[in-house]
XYZ file of C-alpha atoms in Angstrom:
613
model
C 16.903 27.000 -5.092
C 14.284 29.734 -5.395
C 10.789 28.345 -4.771
C 8.535 28.392 -7.843
C 5.594 30.790 -8.030
C 3.376 28.343 -9.923
C 3.482 24.554 -10.288
C 1.798 22.189 -12.736
C 0.620 19.002 -10.969
C -0.031 15.955 -13.168
C -2.830 13.601 -12.081
C -2.968 9.874 -12.784
C -5.954 9.734 -15.137
C -8.675 7.066 -14.974
C -8.685 4.337 -12.349
C -6.991 1.198 -13.632
C -5.719 -1.892 -11.840
C -2.577 -0.812 -9.997
C -3.453 2.888 -10.029
C -6.578 3.818 -8.099
C -7.823 6.388 -5.589
C -4.431 6.736 -3.862
C -3.331 9.254 -6.490
C -6.413 11.403 -5.956
C -5.395 11.469 -2.297
C -1.781 12.299 -3.252
C -2.685 15.033 -5.749
C -5.181 16.624 -3.371
C -2.613 16.706 -0.563
C -0.019 18.178 -2.930
C -2.273 21.015 -4.140
C -3.270 21.888 -0.556
C 0.387 21.742 0.477
C 1.432 24.128 -2.323
C -1.369 26.534 -1.381
C -0.083 26.608 2.221
C 3.217 27.901 0.825
C 1.539 30.588 -1.306
C 2.329 28.789 -4.571
C -0.218 28.733 -7.393
C -1.169 25.176 -8.385
C -2.318 24.163 -11.863
C -3.809 20.685 -12.076
C -4.269 18.551 -15.182
C -6.145 15.255 -14.949
C -8.570 13.350 -17.143
C -10.650 11.811 -14.335
C -13.616 14.004 -13.321
C -14.664 11.707 -10.438
C -11.850 13.005 -8.219
C -11.548 15.469 -5.368
C -8.386 16.928 -6.903
C -10.363 18.221 -9.914
C -12.653 20.266 -7.649
C -12.298 23.971 -8.376
C -11.374 24.815 -4.771
C -8.471 22.337 -4.527
C -6.156 23.780 -7.209
C -6.006 27.364 -8.491
C -6.550 26.220 -12.086
C -8.019 22.877 -13.150
C -7.821 21.251 -16.575
C -9.801 18.058 -17.215
C -7.929 17.022 -20.340
C -6.202 13.970 -21.871
C -2.791 13.306 -20.336
C -0.768 13.541 -23.551
C 2.345 15.510 -24.503
C 0.431 17.640 -27.024
C -2.339 18.644 -24.601
C -0.025 19.281 -21.642
C 2.272 21.381 -23.859
C -0.698 23.613 -24.733
C -1.508 24.000 -21.021
C 2.131 24.847 -20.252
C 2.170 27.413 -23.084
C -0.956 29.036 -21.661
C -0.196 28.927 -17.917
C 3.622 29.218 -18.037
C 4.282 27.353 -14.752
C 7.733 27.576 -13.164
C 7.767 23.925 -12.148
C 6.290 20.524 -12.974
C 5.436 18.042 -10.195
C 4.955 14.581 -11.774
C 5.743 12.218 -8.890
C 2.243 12.310 -7.370
C 0.474 11.111 -10.528
C 1.590 7.501 -10.393
C 3.269 5.778 -13.327
C 1.142 7.888 -15.699
C 2.544 11.150 -14.329
C 6.095 9.832 -14.301
C 5.966 8.551 -17.886
C 4.382 11.794 -19.099
C 7.128 13.861 -17.440
C 9.788 11.760 -19.187
C 7.988 12.200 -22.528
C 7.703 15.979 -22.013
C 11.415 16.205 -21.211
C 12.426 14.040 -24.176
C 10.201 16.112 -26.500
C 11.988 19.276 -25.370
C 8.803 20.833 -23.961
C 10.217 21.515 -20.486
C 13.345 23.159 -21.896
C 11.344 25.161 -24.467
C 9.128 26.764 -21.820
C 11.789 26.841 -19.084
C 9.809 24.537 -16.770
C 11.776 23.008 -13.915
C 11.160 19.355 -13.022
C 10.438 19.391 -9.275
C 11.195 16.627 -6.820
C 12.812 13.608 -8.415
C 14.936 14.605 -11.415
C 14.810 13.029 -14.880
C 18.086 11.156 -14.405
C 16.827 9.571 -11.163
C 13.558 8.515 -12.833
C 15.479 6.916 -15.695
C 17.939 5.149 -13.360
C 15.091 3.678 -11.302
C 12.771 2.765 -14.204
C 15.254 1.673 -16.896
C 16.230 -1.893 -15.970
C 19.802 -1.642 -17.319
C 20.575 1.637 -15.524
C 18.952 0.303 -12.341
C 21.122 -2.813 -12.366
C 24.244 -0.727 -12.964
C 23.372 1.521 -10.008
C 22.950 -1.490 -7.685
C 26.341 -2.856 -8.752
C 27.998 0.507 -8.070
C 26.430 0.587 -4.592
C 27.609 -2.940 -3.832
C 24.026 -4.174 -3.503
C 23.393 -7.835 -4.406
C 22.262 -7.981 -8.036
C 19.898 -10.741 -9.058
C 21.013 -12.818 -12.038
C 19.176 -11.188 -14.935
C 19.364 -9.985 -18.530
C 17.987 -6.874 -20.241
C 16.150 -7.891 -23.411
C 14.541 -6.011 -26.283
C 13.363 -8.925 -28.452
C 11.599 -12.236 -27.842
C 14.674 -14.119 -29.084
C 16.853 -12.351 -26.502
C 14.337 -13.291 -23.780
C 14.482 -16.968 -24.761
C 18.294 -16.922 -24.770
C 18.330 -15.232 -21.347
C 15.895 -17.775 -19.880
C 18.080 -20.610 -21.150
C 21.193 -19.018 -19.677
C 19.644 -18.146 -16.275
C 17.607 -21.340 -16.022
C 13.854 -21.743 -15.660
C 11.699 -20.602 -13.939
C 12.223 -16.888 -14.642
C 10.315 -13.650 -14.053
C 9.852 -11.153 -16.894
C 9.455 -7.513 -15.804
C 8.656 -4.818 -18.413
C 10.209 -1.341 -17.968
C 8.087 1.771 -17.264
C 4.879 -0.167 -16.560
C 2.275 -0.275 -13.816
C 1.062 -3.122 -11.616
C 3.277 -5.677 -13.383
C 1.375 -5.086 -16.651
C 2.546 -7.442 -19.378
C 4.973 -9.307 -17.119
C 4.772 -12.663 -15.426
C 6.485 -15.902 -14.454
C 7.596 -18.477 -17.000
C 8.143 -22.130 -16.084
C 8.572 -23.372 -19.678
C 10.126 -21.902 -22.818
C 6.682 -21.637 -24.412
C 5.437 -19.605 -21.428
C 8.584 -17.493 -21.721
C 7.788 -16.710 -25.364
C 4.192 -15.726 -24.479
C 5.100 -13.519 -21.496
C 8.027 -11.921 -23.350
C 5.744 -10.956 -26.229
C 3.184 -9.306 -23.919
C 5.900 -7.688 -21.782
C 7.676 -6.073 -24.729
C 4.334 -4.818 -26.065
C 3.453 -3.297 -22.657
C 6.774 -1.453 -22.179
C 6.848 2.073 -23.687
C 10.549 1.576 -24.511
C 10.125 -2.105 -25.546
C 12.460 -3.349 -22.831
C 12.051 -6.169 -20.307
C 14.164 -7.671 -17.578
C 14.424 -11.467 -17.515
C 15.533 -12.471 -14.033
C 15.932 -15.491 -11.811
C 12.690 -16.459 -10.077
C 12.827 -16.027 -6.298
C 9.666 -18.028 -5.608
C 9.232 -18.562 -1.877
C 11.452 -15.666 -0.772
C 9.936 -13.129 1.628
C 8.839 -9.804 0.077
C 9.290 -6.568 2.024
C 8.865 -2.881 1.259
C 10.415 0.224 2.783
C 8.795 3.625 2.335
C 11.529 6.251 2.542
C 11.732 10.039 2.202
C 14.650 12.306 1.230
C 14.994 16.075 0.940
C 17.264 18.194 -1.268
C 19.854 18.507 1.513
C 20.307 14.726 1.626
C 18.381 14.075 4.861
C 16.726 10.634 4.662
C 14.206 8.890 6.904
C 12.304 5.613 6.877
C 8.567 6.172 7.250
C 7.389 2.580 7.417
C 8.406 -0.926 6.512
C 5.821 -3.436 5.349
C 5.868 -7.215 5.073
C 3.917 -9.271 2.562
C 2.232 -12.335 4.013
C 2.432 -13.943 0.567
C 5.974 -14.767 -0.595
C 7.620 -13.628 -3.838
C 5.673 -14.603 -6.926
C 2.517 -12.686 -5.929
C 2.337 -8.991 -6.866
C 2.495 -6.848 -3.733
C -0.828 -5.259 -4.758
C -2.398 -8.742 -4.585
C -0.747 -9.726 -1.311
C -1.918 -9.372 2.271
C 0.462 -6.783 3.759
C 1.338 -6.200 7.413
C 2.911 -3.066 8.893
C 5.251 -2.886 10.623
C 7.042 -6.114 9.671
C 6.451 -8.884 12.205
C 8.978 -11.608 11.384
C 12.290 -9.790 10.769
C 15.171 -9.992 13.199
C 16.654 -6.627 14.166
C 19.719 -7.444 12.065
C 17.613 -8.104 8.950
C 15.469 -5.012 9.578
C 18.485 -2.709 9.934
C 20.251 -4.308 6.949
C 17.294 -3.636 4.623
C 16.662 -0.174 6.092
C 20.279 0.830 5.450
C 20.086 -0.505 1.886
C 16.881 1.488 1.210
C 18.476 4.695 2.501
C 21.643 4.107 0.429
C 19.548 3.633 -2.717
C 17.357 6.741 -2.274
C 20.455 8.802 -1.482
C 22.351 7.582 -4.556
C 19.340 8.276 -6.797
C 19.184 11.829 -5.349
C 15.417 11.470 -5.034
C 13.694 14.487 -3.495
C 10.428 13.259 -2.020
C 8.944 9.831 -1.361
C 10.281 6.555 -2.676
C 9.308 2.902 -2.325
C 11.998 0.185 -2.261
C 11.028 -3.494 -2.582
C 13.238 -6.321 -1.323
C 13.281 -10.102 -1.476
C 14.702 -11.768 1.657
C 15.809 -15.385 1.557
C 13.865 -17.890 3.658
C 15.809 -19.884 6.225
C 17.399 -22.999 4.727
C 15.039 -25.196 6.701
C 11.560 -23.867 7.463
C 11.742 -25.794 10.746
C 14.478 -23.366 11.797
C 12.044 -20.453 11.442
C 12.958 -19.030 14.844
C 16.679 -19.600 14.248
C 19.664 -17.427 15.181
C 18.466 -13.786 14.888
C 22.062 -12.517 14.793
C 22.607 -14.162 11.408
C 21.522 -11.831 8.564
C 19.836 -13.500 5.605
C 20.693 -12.904 1.913
C 18.535 -10.365 0.086
C 17.980 -8.785 -3.340
C 16.562 -5.417 -4.370
C 13.527 -6.104 -6.565
C 12.616 -2.604 -7.695
C 12.402 1.057 -6.747
C 9.415 3.342 -7.355
C 10.877 6.888 -7.496
C 7.466 8.411 -6.740
C 4.476 8.275 -4.441
C 2.885 4.860 -5.009
C -0.004 2.660 -3.882
C 2.225 1.478 -1.026
C 2.894 5.123 -0.087
C -0.827 5.645 0.541
C -0.916 2.556 2.767
C 2.234 3.640 4.641
C 0.832 7.151 5.041
C -2.475 5.976 6.523
C -0.783 3.250 8.595
C 1.566 5.723 10.289
C -0.290 9.046 10.135
C 2.667 10.569 8.241
C 1.281 12.658 5.307
C 3.726 11.447 2.644
C 2.270 13.330 -0.342
C 2.028 16.594 1.613
C 5.656 16.353 2.723
C 6.835 15.269 -0.758
C 5.217 18.375 -2.283
C 6.982 20.664 0.195
C 10.328 18.941 -0.420
C 9.789 19.422 -4.168
C 9.717 23.206 -3.720
C 12.968 23.181 -1.736
C 12.028 22.661 1.912
C 14.085 20.420 4.201
C 12.479 17.739 6.370
C 13.347 19.646 9.552
C 11.580 22.754 8.169
C 8.257 20.957 7.606
C 5.908 20.774 10.595
C 4.239 17.475 11.490
C 0.603 18.292 10.715
C -0.692 15.694 13.209
C 1.278 16.667 16.341
C 2.013 20.341 15.442
C 5.070 19.927 17.709
C 7.500 17.675 15.845
C 8.858 18.010 12.306
C 8.731 15.734 9.272
C 12.289 14.632 10.113
C 10.941 12.430 12.956
C 10.486 8.806 11.918
C 6.967 7.576 12.808
C 6.516 5.069 15.645
C 3.730 2.468 15.656
C 2.241 0.898 18.795
C -0.307 -1.165 16.841
C -0.510 -3.582 13.908
C -1.908 -2.734 10.457
C -3.209 -5.345 7.991
C -4.061 -4.602 4.355
C -6.082 -7.105 2.307
C -6.682 -6.605 -1.442
C -10.229 -6.480 -2.822
C -10.491 -8.674 -5.936
C -13.259 -8.543 -8.582
C -13.968 -12.288 -8.690
C -17.351 -11.884 -6.978
C -18.399 -10.107 -10.203
C -16.372 -12.309 -12.557
C -16.849 -15.787 -11.115
C -15.241 -17.479 -14.119
C -12.145 -15.282 -14.054
C -8.688 -16.772 -13.486
C -8.280 -16.551 -9.696
C -4.560 -17.465 -9.764
C -2.356 -14.649 -8.446
C 1.034 -13.874 -9.976
C 3.218 -10.908 -10.887
C 0.397 -9.057 -12.706
C -1.909 -7.294 -10.257
C -5.626 -8.218 -10.319
C -7.066 -6.449 -7.253
C -9.214 -3.367 -7.859
C -8.888 -1.957 -4.350
C -7.885 -2.717 -0.772
C -8.928 -2.391 2.859
C -6.872 -1.502 5.918
C -7.550 -2.507 9.521
C -5.729 -1.408 12.679
C -5.645 -3.097 16.078
C -3.230 -3.989 18.855
C -2.494 -7.482 17.514
C -2.133 -9.146 14.123
C -5.020 -11.519 14.894
C -7.476 -8.710 15.652
C -6.387 -6.596 12.663
C -6.711 -9.615 10.340
C -10.246 -10.381 11.547
C -11.302 -6.749 11.090
C -9.722 -6.498 7.630
C -11.529 -9.622 6.376
C -14.902 -8.205 7.462
C -14.068 -4.882 5.782
C -13.812 -6.578 2.373
C -17.619 -6.717 2.169
C -17.667 -9.958 0.193
C -21.130 -10.983 1.334
C -20.943 -11.563 5.084
C -17.725 -13.570 4.794
C -15.544 -13.842 7.905
C -12.572 -16.084 8.681
C -15.114 -18.826 9.488
C -16.074 -19.068 5.801
C -15.178 -22.292 4.006
C -15.737 -23.278 0.388
C -18.255 -26.157 0.301
C -16.117 -28.302 -2.039
C -13.160 -28.190 0.401
C -15.027 -30.335 2.937
C -14.424 -33.626 1.155
C -11.271 -32.917 -0.863
C -7.699 -31.771 -0.500
C -7.583 -28.028 0.085
C -5.689 -26.209 -2.711
C -3.052 -23.925 -1.198
C -2.042 -22.223 -4.462
C -1.897 -18.421 -4.539
C -5.487 -17.303 -5.219
C -7.843 -14.757 -3.693
C -9.153 -17.585 -1.442
C -5.795 -18.751 -0.060
C -6.277 -17.161 3.392
C -9.456 -19.230 3.937
C -7.723 -22.301 2.483
C -4.922 -21.880 5.049
C -7.509 -21.639 7.830
C -9.263 -24.796 6.604
C -6.022 -26.779 6.318
C -4.845 -25.770 9.804
C -8.275 -26.590 11.282
C -7.837 -30.121 9.910
C -4.743 -30.500 12.054
C -2.123 -30.297 9.297
C 1.168 -29.367 11.016
C 1.844 -25.654 10.735
C 5.399 -26.170 9.458
C 4.148 -28.453 6.666
C 1.747 -25.713 5.545
C 4.619 -23.198 5.703
C 6.801 -25.438 3.523
C 4.002 -25.842 0.941
C 3.026 -22.162 0.713
C 6.083 -20.091 1.625
C 3.994 -18.224 4.224
C 6.167 -17.456 7.253
C 5.440 -19.794 10.203
C 4.935 -16.788 12.501
C 1.788 -15.808 10.578
C 0.534 -19.400 10.580
C 1.130 -19.610 14.323
C -1.066 -16.522 14.785
C -3.764 -18.038 12.574
C -3.594 -21.162 14.778
C -4.303 -18.909 17.778
C -7.484 -17.707 16.037
C -8.461 -21.350 15.391
C -7.781 -22.217 19.049
C -10.185 -19.434 20.069
C -12.795 -20.818 17.642
C -12.528 -24.213 19.395
C -12.903 -22.635 22.828
C -16.040 -20.784 21.727
C -17.439 -24.037 20.314
C -16.684 -26.156 23.376
C -16.690 -23.882 26.444
C -19.411 -21.901 28.202
C -19.436 -18.278 27.068
C -18.311 -16.550 30.265
C -17.004 -12.992 30.655
C -13.288 -13.849 30.384
C -13.762 -15.927 27.210
C -15.941 -13.286 25.561
C -13.439 -10.553 26.408
C -10.545 -12.601 24.953
C -12.502 -13.291 21.760
C -13.306 -9.605 21.288
C -9.652 -8.656 21.851
C -8.775 -11.114 19.090
C -11.079 -9.314 16.678
C -14.045 -11.727 16.673
C -17.309 -10.012 15.744
C -20.510 -10.580 17.721
C -21.787 -12.572 14.745
C -18.722 -14.872 14.760
C -18.966 -15.394 18.526
C -22.683 -16.167 18.219
C -22.151 -18.559 15.308
C -19.589 -20.558 17.298
C -21.189 -20.367 20.770
C -24.769 -20.854 19.498
C -26.135 -17.386 20.257
C -27.791 -14.765 18.104
C -25.540 -11.743 17.402
C -28.038 -9.548 19.301
C -27.726 -11.795 22.364
C -23.922 -11.570 22.271
C -24.137 -7.785 21.950
C -26.549 -7.561 24.890
C -24.281 -9.805 26.987
C -21.282 -7.603 26.181
C -23.093 -4.458 27.254
C -24.244 -6.054 30.511
C -20.660 -7.150 31.263
C -19.157 -3.793 30.243
C -17.149 -5.315 27.376
C -17.106 -2.281 25.108
C -14.624 -1.012 22.515
C -12.362 1.922 23.249
C -10.641 4.065 20.633
C -6.883 4.517 20.333
C -4.983 7.172 18.394
C -2.867 6.994 15.256
C -0.584 9.949 15.983
C 2.810 9.172 14.283
C 4.631 9.082 17.626
C 3.112 6.277 19.789
C 1.774 8.899 22.245
C 5.214 10.445 22.887
C 3.771 13.862 22.010
C 0.239 15.213 22.273
C -1.587 14.970 18.930
C -3.772 17.758 17.543
C -5.337 15.937 14.561
C -4.996 12.185 15.188
C -7.327 9.513 13.891
C -8.675 6.481 15.712
C -9.134 2.721 15.636
C -11.267 0.552 17.905
C -9.892 -2.106 20.220
C -11.037 -3.933 23.349
C -8.744 -2.485 26.018
C -9.265 -0.217 29.032
C -8.251 3.372 28.216
C -10.298 5.380 25.709
C -8.274 8.080 23.897
C -11.179 9.524 21.858
C -12.654 12.069 24.238
C -16.374 12.684 23.480
C -17.310 16.284 22.692
C -20.683 17.924 23.418
C -21.167 19.817 20.123
C -23.391 18.661 17.260
C -21.913 15.872 15.134
C -22.914 13.556 12.300
C -21.312 10.362 11.011
C -20.446 9.922 7.331
C -20.151 6.248 6.394
C -17.571 5.827 3.630
C -17.839 3.453 0.697
C -15.098 0.968 1.646
C -12.786 -0.643 -0.903
C -12.897 0.186 -4.613
C -14.612 -2.595 -6.547
C -16.352 -3.083 -9.871
C -19.358 -0.728 -9.914
C -18.278 1.246 -6.843
C -15.281 3.448 -7.446
C -13.712 6.713 -6.436
C -16.907 8.692 -7.164
C -18.384 7.523 -3.837
C -15.340 8.762 -1.956
C -15.894 12.088 -3.719
C -19.454 12.080 -2.351
C -18.274 11.164 1.184
C -15.737 13.998 1.257
C -18.283 16.552 0.067
C -20.780 15.283 2.642
C -18.208 15.884 5.398
C -17.470 19.384 4.134
C -21.194 20.206 3.865
C -21.735 19.119 7.480
C -18.862 21.333 8.636
C -20.310 24.335 6.788
C -23.648 23.637 8.519
C -22.098 23.772 11.984
C -21.747 20.019 12.552
C -18.612 18.089 13.366
C -18.090 15.505 10.613
C -17.065 12.028 11.787
C -15.786 9.803 8.970
C -15.862 5.990 9.136
C -14.104 4.156 6.298
C -11.743 1.227 5.704
C -10.064 2.306 2.444
C -6.490 3.632 2.898
C -6.296 4.952 -0.688
C -8.833 7.740 -0.324
C -9.114 11.455 0.418
C -11.885 10.659 2.943
C -9.371 8.788 5.135
C -6.940 11.712 5.161
C -6.320 13.056 8.659
C -7.646 16.564 7.918
C -10.698 15.860 5.716
C -13.161 15.430 8.611
C -13.215 16.529 12.254
C -12.699 12.965 13.439
C -11.710 9.857 11.486
């Protein structure tokens, strides 16, 4: 395939729930990646508060509505050789399908780059997707494709309640949901059919309580496939992955289960002939008895494929920042015909993109919900996403990463010690809401057996056991004298000075002073894609309380840029735009720019935006 001379990149439009700053990051990486190859990039997007719409990112920028009519006019004017839609989220994907169906791509001889139209349709159309899984021998969940409300009701009766209704070609579970009664089924079916551009929904058996996992995979045009990262949802099936606490890499899978799901993900991306990044979501059965949670690891558990995103997604941004592997950059190079082994690893400068990343740390993502602004909103979490943004924390252990992630949410000064006042004298509700993590903490503090909590919530006992370790440290800080060993252990577990002081009856300043006197100081470790196997040129860093510091101080002038954290109501992508430009301005003025931020979706947390991240 001859590489194109010019490429039209479709952005994702305005920020909506399920489609936020991650696509600004993806589009920016793609345009920079195309420029590295000497290819002219033409960008169309309707969101002016993005880095990708800066005049020095793409060679031509159009801030226009993302419609077939407008994009056709741009194509007629610019005459690009190729169209790259897979970095613009569901908006970009749907627009590419519409352009192809309207004959625009054929009329102007524009080649669809990366994932082809047939692959998009097979992944997004529920009937074609189910047929593909059957042909591959993958377990197919009992389900029915429906195009009317009456068909949905018949399917629910045949499958048996409860069911999940999933609209085709939609974003963030829009219009879908769970139905426990026929009346709920009628309501959800009506909204689901209205939300689907092709008026099609999938009515499927509800896998409430099953474990939800994601694999981020990459394939080139020669058929080379790699797994970049696998991620495990702390919340079981029934909660949209965008509303779930996510841990990378997975912590509770046996090697047999991990390899089984990895092989399935690679089979699927290969059969779809996807060229670029792809996200595959699985449901894994819980053990028959939760009390057998550490049962025979040689026995593989049943699983189902939930869905495939044949594009760069919200999870791709998380996987990219969690591993250091620049997914959007690599996907753009694959789209113009490069193989994985021909693409240099931009972090190490020694390995290629064909190397699977290795992680020697734990990453925790927690969604940022808008309920602090909308106190009367429905806090129940289901298959329709409600979070506006997310935070990511990295540390050596799950406990430390969880503590750091909770503080990064910036919901007041809330830490894991927070407890709702009304829980003190009543039964703690363990339903899936934005407050469930704190409810779990409260219930376990009361002495409720961990396995009982696991049975009631579907949260894997391994995670609850780790939360119990945090609670055990709380008790030690409450009851023991704060000596050096105890303080060091608490800091390694992610406790802030404020938390330690609150429990041990000190002011945060006193705890900080004590730490400095005892030499209990954070060091910084690298995210380098290879677990220190190779020397990294452009790594980024996370703090932890260990011995060896990998961030070597430099003598030249430097300034810190403090990022804006998670996207929330009233504070969106425009502040990331400001942070990025601040870093670039410092660099032009002869300063090293040091970026500090907790949002994995953003351009500011890209490995090459600042001098140190």
